[in-house]
Short mmCIF file of C-alpha atoms in Angstrom, two decimals:
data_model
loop_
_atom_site.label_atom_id
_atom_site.label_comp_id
_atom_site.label_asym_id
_atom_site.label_seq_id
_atom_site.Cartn_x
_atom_site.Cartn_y
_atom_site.Cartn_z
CA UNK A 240 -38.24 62.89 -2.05
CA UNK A 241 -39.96 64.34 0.28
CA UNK A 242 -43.43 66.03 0.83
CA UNK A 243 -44.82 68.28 -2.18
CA UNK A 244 -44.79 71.81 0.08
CA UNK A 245 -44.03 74.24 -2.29
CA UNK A 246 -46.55 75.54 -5.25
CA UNK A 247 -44.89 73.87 -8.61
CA UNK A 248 -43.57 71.43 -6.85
CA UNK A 249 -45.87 68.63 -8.10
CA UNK A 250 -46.34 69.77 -11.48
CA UNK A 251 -42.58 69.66 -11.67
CA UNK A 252 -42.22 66.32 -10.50
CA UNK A 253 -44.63 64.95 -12.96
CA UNK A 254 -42.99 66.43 -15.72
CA UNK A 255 -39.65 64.34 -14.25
CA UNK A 256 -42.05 61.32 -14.26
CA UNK A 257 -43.21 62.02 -17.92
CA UNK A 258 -40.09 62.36 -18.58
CA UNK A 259 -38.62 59.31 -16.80
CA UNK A 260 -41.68 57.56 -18.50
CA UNK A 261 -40.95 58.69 -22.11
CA UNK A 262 -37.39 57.81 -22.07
CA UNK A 263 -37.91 53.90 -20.78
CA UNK A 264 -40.89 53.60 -23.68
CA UNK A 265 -38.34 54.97 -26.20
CA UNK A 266 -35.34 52.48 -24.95
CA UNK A 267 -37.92 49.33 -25.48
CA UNK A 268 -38.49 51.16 -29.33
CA UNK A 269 -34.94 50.87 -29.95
CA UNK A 270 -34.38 47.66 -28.52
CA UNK A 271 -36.91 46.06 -30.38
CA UNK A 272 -36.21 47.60 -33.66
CA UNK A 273 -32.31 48.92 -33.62
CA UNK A 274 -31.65 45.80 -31.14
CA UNK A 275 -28.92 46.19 -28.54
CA UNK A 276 -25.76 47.53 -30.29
CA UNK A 277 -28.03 50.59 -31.91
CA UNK A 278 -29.51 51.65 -28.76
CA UNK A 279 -27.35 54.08 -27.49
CA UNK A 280 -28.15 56.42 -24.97
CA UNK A 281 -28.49 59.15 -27.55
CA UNK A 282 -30.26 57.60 -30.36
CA UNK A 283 -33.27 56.88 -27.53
CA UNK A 284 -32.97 60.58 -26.22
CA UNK A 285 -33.69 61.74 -29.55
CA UNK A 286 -36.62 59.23 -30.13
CA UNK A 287 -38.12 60.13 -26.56
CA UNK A 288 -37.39 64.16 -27.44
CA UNK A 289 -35.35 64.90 -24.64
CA UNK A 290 -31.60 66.16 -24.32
CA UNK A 291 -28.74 64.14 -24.24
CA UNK A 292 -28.34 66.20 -20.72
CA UNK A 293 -31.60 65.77 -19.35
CA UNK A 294 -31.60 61.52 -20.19
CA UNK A 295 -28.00 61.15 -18.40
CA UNK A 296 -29.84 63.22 -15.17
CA UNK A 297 -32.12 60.08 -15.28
CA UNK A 298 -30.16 57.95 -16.32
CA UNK A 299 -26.31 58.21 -15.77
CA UNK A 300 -25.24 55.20 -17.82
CA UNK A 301 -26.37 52.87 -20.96
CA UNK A 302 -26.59 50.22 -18.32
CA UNK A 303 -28.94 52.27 -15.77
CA UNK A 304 -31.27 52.91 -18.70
CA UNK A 305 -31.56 49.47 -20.32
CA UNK A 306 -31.65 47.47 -16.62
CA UNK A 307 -34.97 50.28 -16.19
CA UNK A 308 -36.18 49.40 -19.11
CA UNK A 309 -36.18 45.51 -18.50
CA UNK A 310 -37.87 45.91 -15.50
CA UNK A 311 -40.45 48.55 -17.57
CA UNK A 312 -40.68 45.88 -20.41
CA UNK A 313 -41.61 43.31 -16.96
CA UNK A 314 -44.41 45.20 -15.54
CA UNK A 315 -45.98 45.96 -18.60
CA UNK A 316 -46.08 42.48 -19.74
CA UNK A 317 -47.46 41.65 -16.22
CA UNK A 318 -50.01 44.44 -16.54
CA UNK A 319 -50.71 42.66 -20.10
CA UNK A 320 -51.07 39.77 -18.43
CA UNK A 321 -53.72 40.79 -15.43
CA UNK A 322 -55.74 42.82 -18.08
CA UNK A 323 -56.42 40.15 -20.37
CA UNK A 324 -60.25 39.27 -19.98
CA UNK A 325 -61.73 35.68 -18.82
CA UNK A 326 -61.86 33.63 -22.37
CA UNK A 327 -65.23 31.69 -22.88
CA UNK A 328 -63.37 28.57 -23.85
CA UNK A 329 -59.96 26.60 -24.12
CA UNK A 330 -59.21 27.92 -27.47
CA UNK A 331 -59.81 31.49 -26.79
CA UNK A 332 -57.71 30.97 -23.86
CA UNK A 333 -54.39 29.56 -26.35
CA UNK A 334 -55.10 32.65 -28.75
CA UNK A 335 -54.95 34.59 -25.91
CA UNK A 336 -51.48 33.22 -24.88
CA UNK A 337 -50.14 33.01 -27.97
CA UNK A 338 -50.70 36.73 -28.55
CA UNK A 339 -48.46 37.34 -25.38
CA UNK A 340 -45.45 36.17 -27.17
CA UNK A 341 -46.25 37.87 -31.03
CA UNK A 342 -46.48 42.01 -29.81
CA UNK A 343 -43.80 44.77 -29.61
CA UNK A 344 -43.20 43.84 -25.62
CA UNK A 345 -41.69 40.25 -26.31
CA UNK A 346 -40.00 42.00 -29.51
CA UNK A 347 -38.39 44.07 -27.38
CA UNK A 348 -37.73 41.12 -24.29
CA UNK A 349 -36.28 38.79 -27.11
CA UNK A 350 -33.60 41.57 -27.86
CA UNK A 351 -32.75 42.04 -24.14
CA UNK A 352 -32.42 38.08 -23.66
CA UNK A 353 -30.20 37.93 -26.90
CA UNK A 354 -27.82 40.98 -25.36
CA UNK A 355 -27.81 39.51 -21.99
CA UNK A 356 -26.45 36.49 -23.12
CA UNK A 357 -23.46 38.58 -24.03
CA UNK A 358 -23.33 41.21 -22.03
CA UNK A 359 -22.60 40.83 -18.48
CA UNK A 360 -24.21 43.70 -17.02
CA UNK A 361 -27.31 42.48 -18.24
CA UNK A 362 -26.94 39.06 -17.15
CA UNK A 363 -28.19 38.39 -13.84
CA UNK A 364 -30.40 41.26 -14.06
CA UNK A 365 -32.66 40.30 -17.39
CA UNK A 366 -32.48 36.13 -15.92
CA UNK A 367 -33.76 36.87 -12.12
CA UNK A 368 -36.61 39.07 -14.26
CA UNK A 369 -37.22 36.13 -16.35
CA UNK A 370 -37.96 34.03 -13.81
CA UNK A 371 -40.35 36.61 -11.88
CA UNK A 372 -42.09 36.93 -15.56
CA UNK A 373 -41.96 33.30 -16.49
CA UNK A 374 -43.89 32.10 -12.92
CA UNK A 375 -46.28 34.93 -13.47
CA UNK A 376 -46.94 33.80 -17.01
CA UNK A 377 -47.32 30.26 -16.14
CA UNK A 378 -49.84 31.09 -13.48
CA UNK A 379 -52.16 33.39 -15.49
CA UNK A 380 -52.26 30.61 -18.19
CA UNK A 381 -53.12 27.88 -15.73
CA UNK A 382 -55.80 30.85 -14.89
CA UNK A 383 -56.92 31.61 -18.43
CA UNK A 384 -57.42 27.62 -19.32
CA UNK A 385 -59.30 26.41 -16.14
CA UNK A 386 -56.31 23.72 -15.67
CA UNK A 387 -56.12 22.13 -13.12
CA UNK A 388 -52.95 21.30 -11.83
CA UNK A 389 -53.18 18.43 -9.87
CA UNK A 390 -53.94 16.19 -12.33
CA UNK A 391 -50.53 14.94 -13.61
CA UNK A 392 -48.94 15.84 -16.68
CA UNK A 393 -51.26 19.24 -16.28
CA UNK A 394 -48.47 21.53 -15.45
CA UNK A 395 -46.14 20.09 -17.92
CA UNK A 396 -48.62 20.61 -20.66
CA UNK A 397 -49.02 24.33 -19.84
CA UNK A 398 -45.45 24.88 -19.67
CA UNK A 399 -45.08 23.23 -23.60
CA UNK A 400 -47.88 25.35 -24.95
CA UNK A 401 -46.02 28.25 -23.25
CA UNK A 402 -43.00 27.16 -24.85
CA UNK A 403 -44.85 26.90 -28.44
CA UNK A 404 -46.22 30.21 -27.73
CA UNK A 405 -42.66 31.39 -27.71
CA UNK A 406 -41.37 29.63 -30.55
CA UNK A 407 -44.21 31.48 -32.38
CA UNK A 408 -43.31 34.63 -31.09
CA UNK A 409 -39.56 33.67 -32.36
CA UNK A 410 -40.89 32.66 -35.95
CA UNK A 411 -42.30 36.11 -36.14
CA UNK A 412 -39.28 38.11 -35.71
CA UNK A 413 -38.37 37.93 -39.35
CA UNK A 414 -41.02 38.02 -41.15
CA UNK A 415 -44.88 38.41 -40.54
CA UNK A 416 -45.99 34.91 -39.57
CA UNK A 417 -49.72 35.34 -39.03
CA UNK A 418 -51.46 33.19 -41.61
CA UNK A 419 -49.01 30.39 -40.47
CA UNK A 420 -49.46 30.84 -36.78
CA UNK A 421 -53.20 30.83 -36.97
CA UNK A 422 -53.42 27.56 -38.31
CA UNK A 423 -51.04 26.38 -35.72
CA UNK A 424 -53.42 27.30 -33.20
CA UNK A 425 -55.92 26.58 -34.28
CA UNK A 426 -54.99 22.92 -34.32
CA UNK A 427 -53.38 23.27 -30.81
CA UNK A 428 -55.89 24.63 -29.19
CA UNK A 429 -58.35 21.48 -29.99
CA UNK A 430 -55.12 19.41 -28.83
CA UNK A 431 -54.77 21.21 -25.47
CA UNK A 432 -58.66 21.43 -24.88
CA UNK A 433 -58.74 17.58 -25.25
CA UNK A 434 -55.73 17.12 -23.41
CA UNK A 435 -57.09 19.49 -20.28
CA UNK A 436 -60.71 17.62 -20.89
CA UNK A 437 -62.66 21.11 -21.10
CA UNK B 99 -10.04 27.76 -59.93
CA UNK B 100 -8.65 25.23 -62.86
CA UNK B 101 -6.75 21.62 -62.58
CA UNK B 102 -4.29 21.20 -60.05
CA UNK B 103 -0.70 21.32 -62.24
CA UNK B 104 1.83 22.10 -60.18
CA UNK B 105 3.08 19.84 -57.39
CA UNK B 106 2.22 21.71 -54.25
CA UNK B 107 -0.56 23.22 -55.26
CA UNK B 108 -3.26 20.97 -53.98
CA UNK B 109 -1.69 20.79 -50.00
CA UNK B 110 -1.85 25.24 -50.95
CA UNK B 111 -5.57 24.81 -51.87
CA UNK B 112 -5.90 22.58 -48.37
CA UNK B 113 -4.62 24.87 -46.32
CA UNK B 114 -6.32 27.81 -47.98
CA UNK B 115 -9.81 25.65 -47.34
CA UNK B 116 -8.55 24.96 -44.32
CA UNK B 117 -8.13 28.49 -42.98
CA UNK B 118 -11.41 29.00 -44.56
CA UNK B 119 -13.21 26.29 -42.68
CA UNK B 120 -11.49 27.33 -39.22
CA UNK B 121 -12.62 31.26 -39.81
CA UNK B 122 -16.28 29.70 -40.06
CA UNK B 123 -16.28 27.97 -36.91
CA UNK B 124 -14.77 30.45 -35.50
CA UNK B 125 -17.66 32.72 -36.51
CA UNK B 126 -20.17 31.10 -35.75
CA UNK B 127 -18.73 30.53 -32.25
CA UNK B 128 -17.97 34.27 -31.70
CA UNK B 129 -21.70 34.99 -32.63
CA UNK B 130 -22.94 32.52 -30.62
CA UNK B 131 -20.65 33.61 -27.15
CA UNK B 132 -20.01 36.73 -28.40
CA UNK B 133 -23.17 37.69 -30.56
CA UNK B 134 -23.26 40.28 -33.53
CA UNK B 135 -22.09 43.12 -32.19
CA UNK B 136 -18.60 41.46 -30.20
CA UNK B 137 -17.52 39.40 -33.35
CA UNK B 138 -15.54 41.68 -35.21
CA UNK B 139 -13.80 40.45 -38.33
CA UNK B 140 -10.56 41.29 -35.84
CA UNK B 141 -11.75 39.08 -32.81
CA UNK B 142 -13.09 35.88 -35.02
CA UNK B 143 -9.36 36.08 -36.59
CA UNK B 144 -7.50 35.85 -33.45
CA UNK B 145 -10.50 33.13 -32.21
CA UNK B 146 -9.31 31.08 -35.73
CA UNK B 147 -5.60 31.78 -35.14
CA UNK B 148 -5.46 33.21 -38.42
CA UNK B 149 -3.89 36.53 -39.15
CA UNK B 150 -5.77 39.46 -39.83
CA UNK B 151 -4.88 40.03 -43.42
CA UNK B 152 -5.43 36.22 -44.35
CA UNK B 153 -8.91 36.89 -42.91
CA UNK B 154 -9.48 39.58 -45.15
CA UNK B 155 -7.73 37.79 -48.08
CA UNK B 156 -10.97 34.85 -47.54
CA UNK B 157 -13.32 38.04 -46.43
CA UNK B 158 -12.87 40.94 -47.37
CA UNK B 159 -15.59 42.28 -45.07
CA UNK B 160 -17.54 41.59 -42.06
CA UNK B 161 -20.83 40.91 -44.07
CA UNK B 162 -19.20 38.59 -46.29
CA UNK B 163 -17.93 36.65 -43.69
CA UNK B 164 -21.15 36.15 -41.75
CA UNK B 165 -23.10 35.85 -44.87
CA UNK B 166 -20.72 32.65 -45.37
CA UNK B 167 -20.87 31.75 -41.71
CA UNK B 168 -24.71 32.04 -42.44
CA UNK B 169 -24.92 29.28 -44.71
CA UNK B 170 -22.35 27.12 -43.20
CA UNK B 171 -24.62 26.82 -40.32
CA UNK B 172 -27.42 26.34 -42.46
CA UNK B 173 -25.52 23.41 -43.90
CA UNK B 174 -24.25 22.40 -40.41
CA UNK B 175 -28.07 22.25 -39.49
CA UNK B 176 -28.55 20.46 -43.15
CA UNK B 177 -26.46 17.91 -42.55
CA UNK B 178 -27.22 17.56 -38.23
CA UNK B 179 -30.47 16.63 -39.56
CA UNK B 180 -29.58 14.08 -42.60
CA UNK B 181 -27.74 12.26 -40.20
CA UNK B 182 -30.20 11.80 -37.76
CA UNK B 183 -30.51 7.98 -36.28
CA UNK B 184 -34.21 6.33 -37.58
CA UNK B 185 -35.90 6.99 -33.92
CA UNK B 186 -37.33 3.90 -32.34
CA UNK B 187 -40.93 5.47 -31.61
CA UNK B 188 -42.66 9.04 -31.44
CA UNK B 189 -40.93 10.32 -27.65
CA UNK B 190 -37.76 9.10 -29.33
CA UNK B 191 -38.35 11.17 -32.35
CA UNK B 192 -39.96 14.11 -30.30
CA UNK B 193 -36.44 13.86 -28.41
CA UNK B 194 -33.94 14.13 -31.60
CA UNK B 195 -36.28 16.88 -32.65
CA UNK B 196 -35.78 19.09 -29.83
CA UNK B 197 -32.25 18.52 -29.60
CA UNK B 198 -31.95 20.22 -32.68
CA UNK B 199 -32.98 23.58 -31.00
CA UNK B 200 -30.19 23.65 -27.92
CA UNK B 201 -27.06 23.26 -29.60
CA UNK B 202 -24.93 25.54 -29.99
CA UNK B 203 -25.79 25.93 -34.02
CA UNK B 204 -28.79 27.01 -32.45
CA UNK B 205 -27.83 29.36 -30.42
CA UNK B 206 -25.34 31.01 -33.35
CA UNK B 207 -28.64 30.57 -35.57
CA UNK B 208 -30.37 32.47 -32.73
CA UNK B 209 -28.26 35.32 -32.41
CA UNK B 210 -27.85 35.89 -36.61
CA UNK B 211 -31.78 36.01 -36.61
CA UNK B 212 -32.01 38.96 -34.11
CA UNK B 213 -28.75 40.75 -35.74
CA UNK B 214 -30.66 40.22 -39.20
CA UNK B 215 -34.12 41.69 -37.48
CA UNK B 216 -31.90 44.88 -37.14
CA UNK B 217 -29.43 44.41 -39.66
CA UNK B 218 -30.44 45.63 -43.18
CA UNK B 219 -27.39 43.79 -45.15
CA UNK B 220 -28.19 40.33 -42.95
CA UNK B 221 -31.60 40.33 -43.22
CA UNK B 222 -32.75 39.49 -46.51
CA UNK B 223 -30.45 36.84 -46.76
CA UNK B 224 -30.94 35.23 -43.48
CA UNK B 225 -34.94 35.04 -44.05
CA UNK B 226 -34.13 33.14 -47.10
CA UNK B 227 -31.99 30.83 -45.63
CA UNK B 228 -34.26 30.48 -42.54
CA UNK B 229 -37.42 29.39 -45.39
CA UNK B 230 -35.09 26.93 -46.87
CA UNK B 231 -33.83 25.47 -43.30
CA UNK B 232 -37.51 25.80 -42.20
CA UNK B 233 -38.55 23.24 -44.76
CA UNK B 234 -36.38 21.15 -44.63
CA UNK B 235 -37.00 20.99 -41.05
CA UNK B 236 -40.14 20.15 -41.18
CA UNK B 237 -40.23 17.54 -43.94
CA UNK B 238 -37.03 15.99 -41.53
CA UNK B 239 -39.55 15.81 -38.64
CA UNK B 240 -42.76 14.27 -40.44
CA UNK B 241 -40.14 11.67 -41.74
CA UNK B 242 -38.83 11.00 -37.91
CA UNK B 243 -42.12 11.26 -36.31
CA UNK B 244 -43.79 8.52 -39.70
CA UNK B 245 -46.62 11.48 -39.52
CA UNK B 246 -49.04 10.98 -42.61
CA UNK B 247 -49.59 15.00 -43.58
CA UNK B 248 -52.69 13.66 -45.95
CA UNK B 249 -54.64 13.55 -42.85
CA UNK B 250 -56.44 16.79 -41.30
CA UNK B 251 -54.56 19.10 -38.35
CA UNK B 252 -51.28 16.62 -39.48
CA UNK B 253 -48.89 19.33 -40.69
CA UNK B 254 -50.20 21.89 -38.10
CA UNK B 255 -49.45 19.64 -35.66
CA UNK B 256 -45.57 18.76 -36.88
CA UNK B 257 -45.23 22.57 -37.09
CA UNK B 258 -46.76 23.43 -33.55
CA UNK B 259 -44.23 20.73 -32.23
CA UNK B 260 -40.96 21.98 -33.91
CA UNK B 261 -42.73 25.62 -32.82
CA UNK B 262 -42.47 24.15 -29.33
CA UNK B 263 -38.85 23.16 -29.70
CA UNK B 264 -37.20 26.73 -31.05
CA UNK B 265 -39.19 27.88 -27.71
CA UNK B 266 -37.33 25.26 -25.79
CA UNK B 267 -33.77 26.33 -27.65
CA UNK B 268 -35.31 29.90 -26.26
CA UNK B 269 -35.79 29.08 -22.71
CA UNK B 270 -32.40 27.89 -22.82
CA UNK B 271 -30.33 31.03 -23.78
CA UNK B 272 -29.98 31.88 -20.31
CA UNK B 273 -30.17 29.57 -18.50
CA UNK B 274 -29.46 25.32 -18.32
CA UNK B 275 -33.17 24.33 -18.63
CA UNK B 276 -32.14 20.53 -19.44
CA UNK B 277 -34.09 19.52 -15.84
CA UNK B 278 -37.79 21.33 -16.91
CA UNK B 279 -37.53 20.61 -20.27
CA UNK B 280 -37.02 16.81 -20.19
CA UNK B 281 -40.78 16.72 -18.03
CA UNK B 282 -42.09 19.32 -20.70
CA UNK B 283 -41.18 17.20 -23.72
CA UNK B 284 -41.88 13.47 -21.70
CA UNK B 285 -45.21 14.61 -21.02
CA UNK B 286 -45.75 16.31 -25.11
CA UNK B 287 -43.89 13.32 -26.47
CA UNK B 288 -47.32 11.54 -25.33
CA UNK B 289 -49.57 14.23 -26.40
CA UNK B 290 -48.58 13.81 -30.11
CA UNK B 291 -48.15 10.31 -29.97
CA UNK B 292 -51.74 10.21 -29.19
CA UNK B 293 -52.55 12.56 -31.42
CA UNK B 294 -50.56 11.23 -34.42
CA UNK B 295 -52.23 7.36 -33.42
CA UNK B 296 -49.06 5.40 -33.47
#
């Protein structure tokens, strides 16, 4: 791009940013609540505000968009992730993982997992991010809980309650879950503090 | 329907259930390779070998057939889990309970829950069907794992575990996850055992 050396210059590049920015936040709306099939390049131009045109100079194709938005939908789970602050105790720490896997984000992932299972152009893309986002999970949580993973069957128990945590996330999809999944926690959280021995 | 009275009219009725029968596997398979939006009333007739119009003559839309394909995979699950071998001890029964999250019913059950999250003439229906399934789930796994729900965290516990398993049957859209997920469920298989006491 280049140096900014003209006057309007900048200001014109952020509004291409806000832009860019809008569309990918509008594409993870319609993929979490029109799923794949209703997400058309159009219907997410019109949620974001912004010409049919103007989205296709960003993004030339359905595919372009949605492979941005998987990687958008990635970093702002990871920024989820690296915001969350330090728990006081084990079961703080499993509400706080649990809650990962229940907001519009992993909504949005669960879509794009579902559609790259059957579409090939999302494939490889949405698995290789997957495992980026799946290692980065697993490490904050071994963070979060204090676990130490030397001790054996440590790393395997952090990888179930992971897995719980997405079942839970799953069970929510149809219906709101909440009363349900609190009481599930609660109980699992005494299981995995005794378990870790903290 | 009435009495069968005319000689030939029972092998008709056969073949008609037949034909019926093959469309529904058919469907489900399509949805689960295919998912919502690829299986077209058109491509799970060819998948059956069964002509368009005879499709339509069991069908006569797309929502009536996967509104029947719903609930023959909640009977597949039904009867998956009726038939279930008495496990020997708890990792045994941890084991059969998993498995019943990375089938392929699964993954067709998987793909009809996120078409129903979007889909306003699936959803209703599926939710009901996924409350009924959902109990009887869970009343199949406290009789596999002997777990006594009169005493305290009991039935949290049951449902955190099968919670764990539809995260497993997850993990495993993408991906074969067979290698991590056999240390994941050794290593919970003794968590509740120790938890449950037997």
């Amino acid at each position: 791009m280049g140096a900014v050396n003209t006057r309007g210059a900048a200001p014109k590049q952020d509004r291409s940013r806000a832009t860019r920015q809008r569309l990918l936040e509008s594409a993870v709306t319609c993929l979490a609540e029109l799923g794949w099939s209703g997400s058309t390049v159009t219907v997410v131009a019109e949620h974001a505000g912004v010409s049919r045109g103007a989205a296709q100079h960003h993004f030339p194709t359905r595919e372009d968009l949605f492979t941005a938005a998987v990687e958008y939908v990635a970093e702002e789970r990871s920024r989820a992730l690296r915001t969350l602050p330090t728990p006081p105790d084990t079961p703080a720490a499993v509400r706080q993982i649990v809650a990962l896997f229940t907001g519009p984000l992993f909504r949005a992932a669960l879509q794009l997992w579902v559609a790259a299972s059957n579409e090939p152009q999302l494939g490889p893309r949405v698995t290789d991010l997957e495992t980026r986002i799946g290692r980065e999970t697993h490490r904050m949580a071994v963070e979060l809980l204090g676990a130490d993973e030397s001790a054996p069957g440590v790393r395997e128990t952090v990888q179930g309650l992971l897995d719980m945590a997405r079942g839970l996330g799953l069970a929510n999809l149809l219906r709101d879950d909440s009363a349900r999944r609190e009481r599930v926690v609660a109980q699992w959280a005494r299981i995995v503090r005794d378990v870790l021995g903290r």
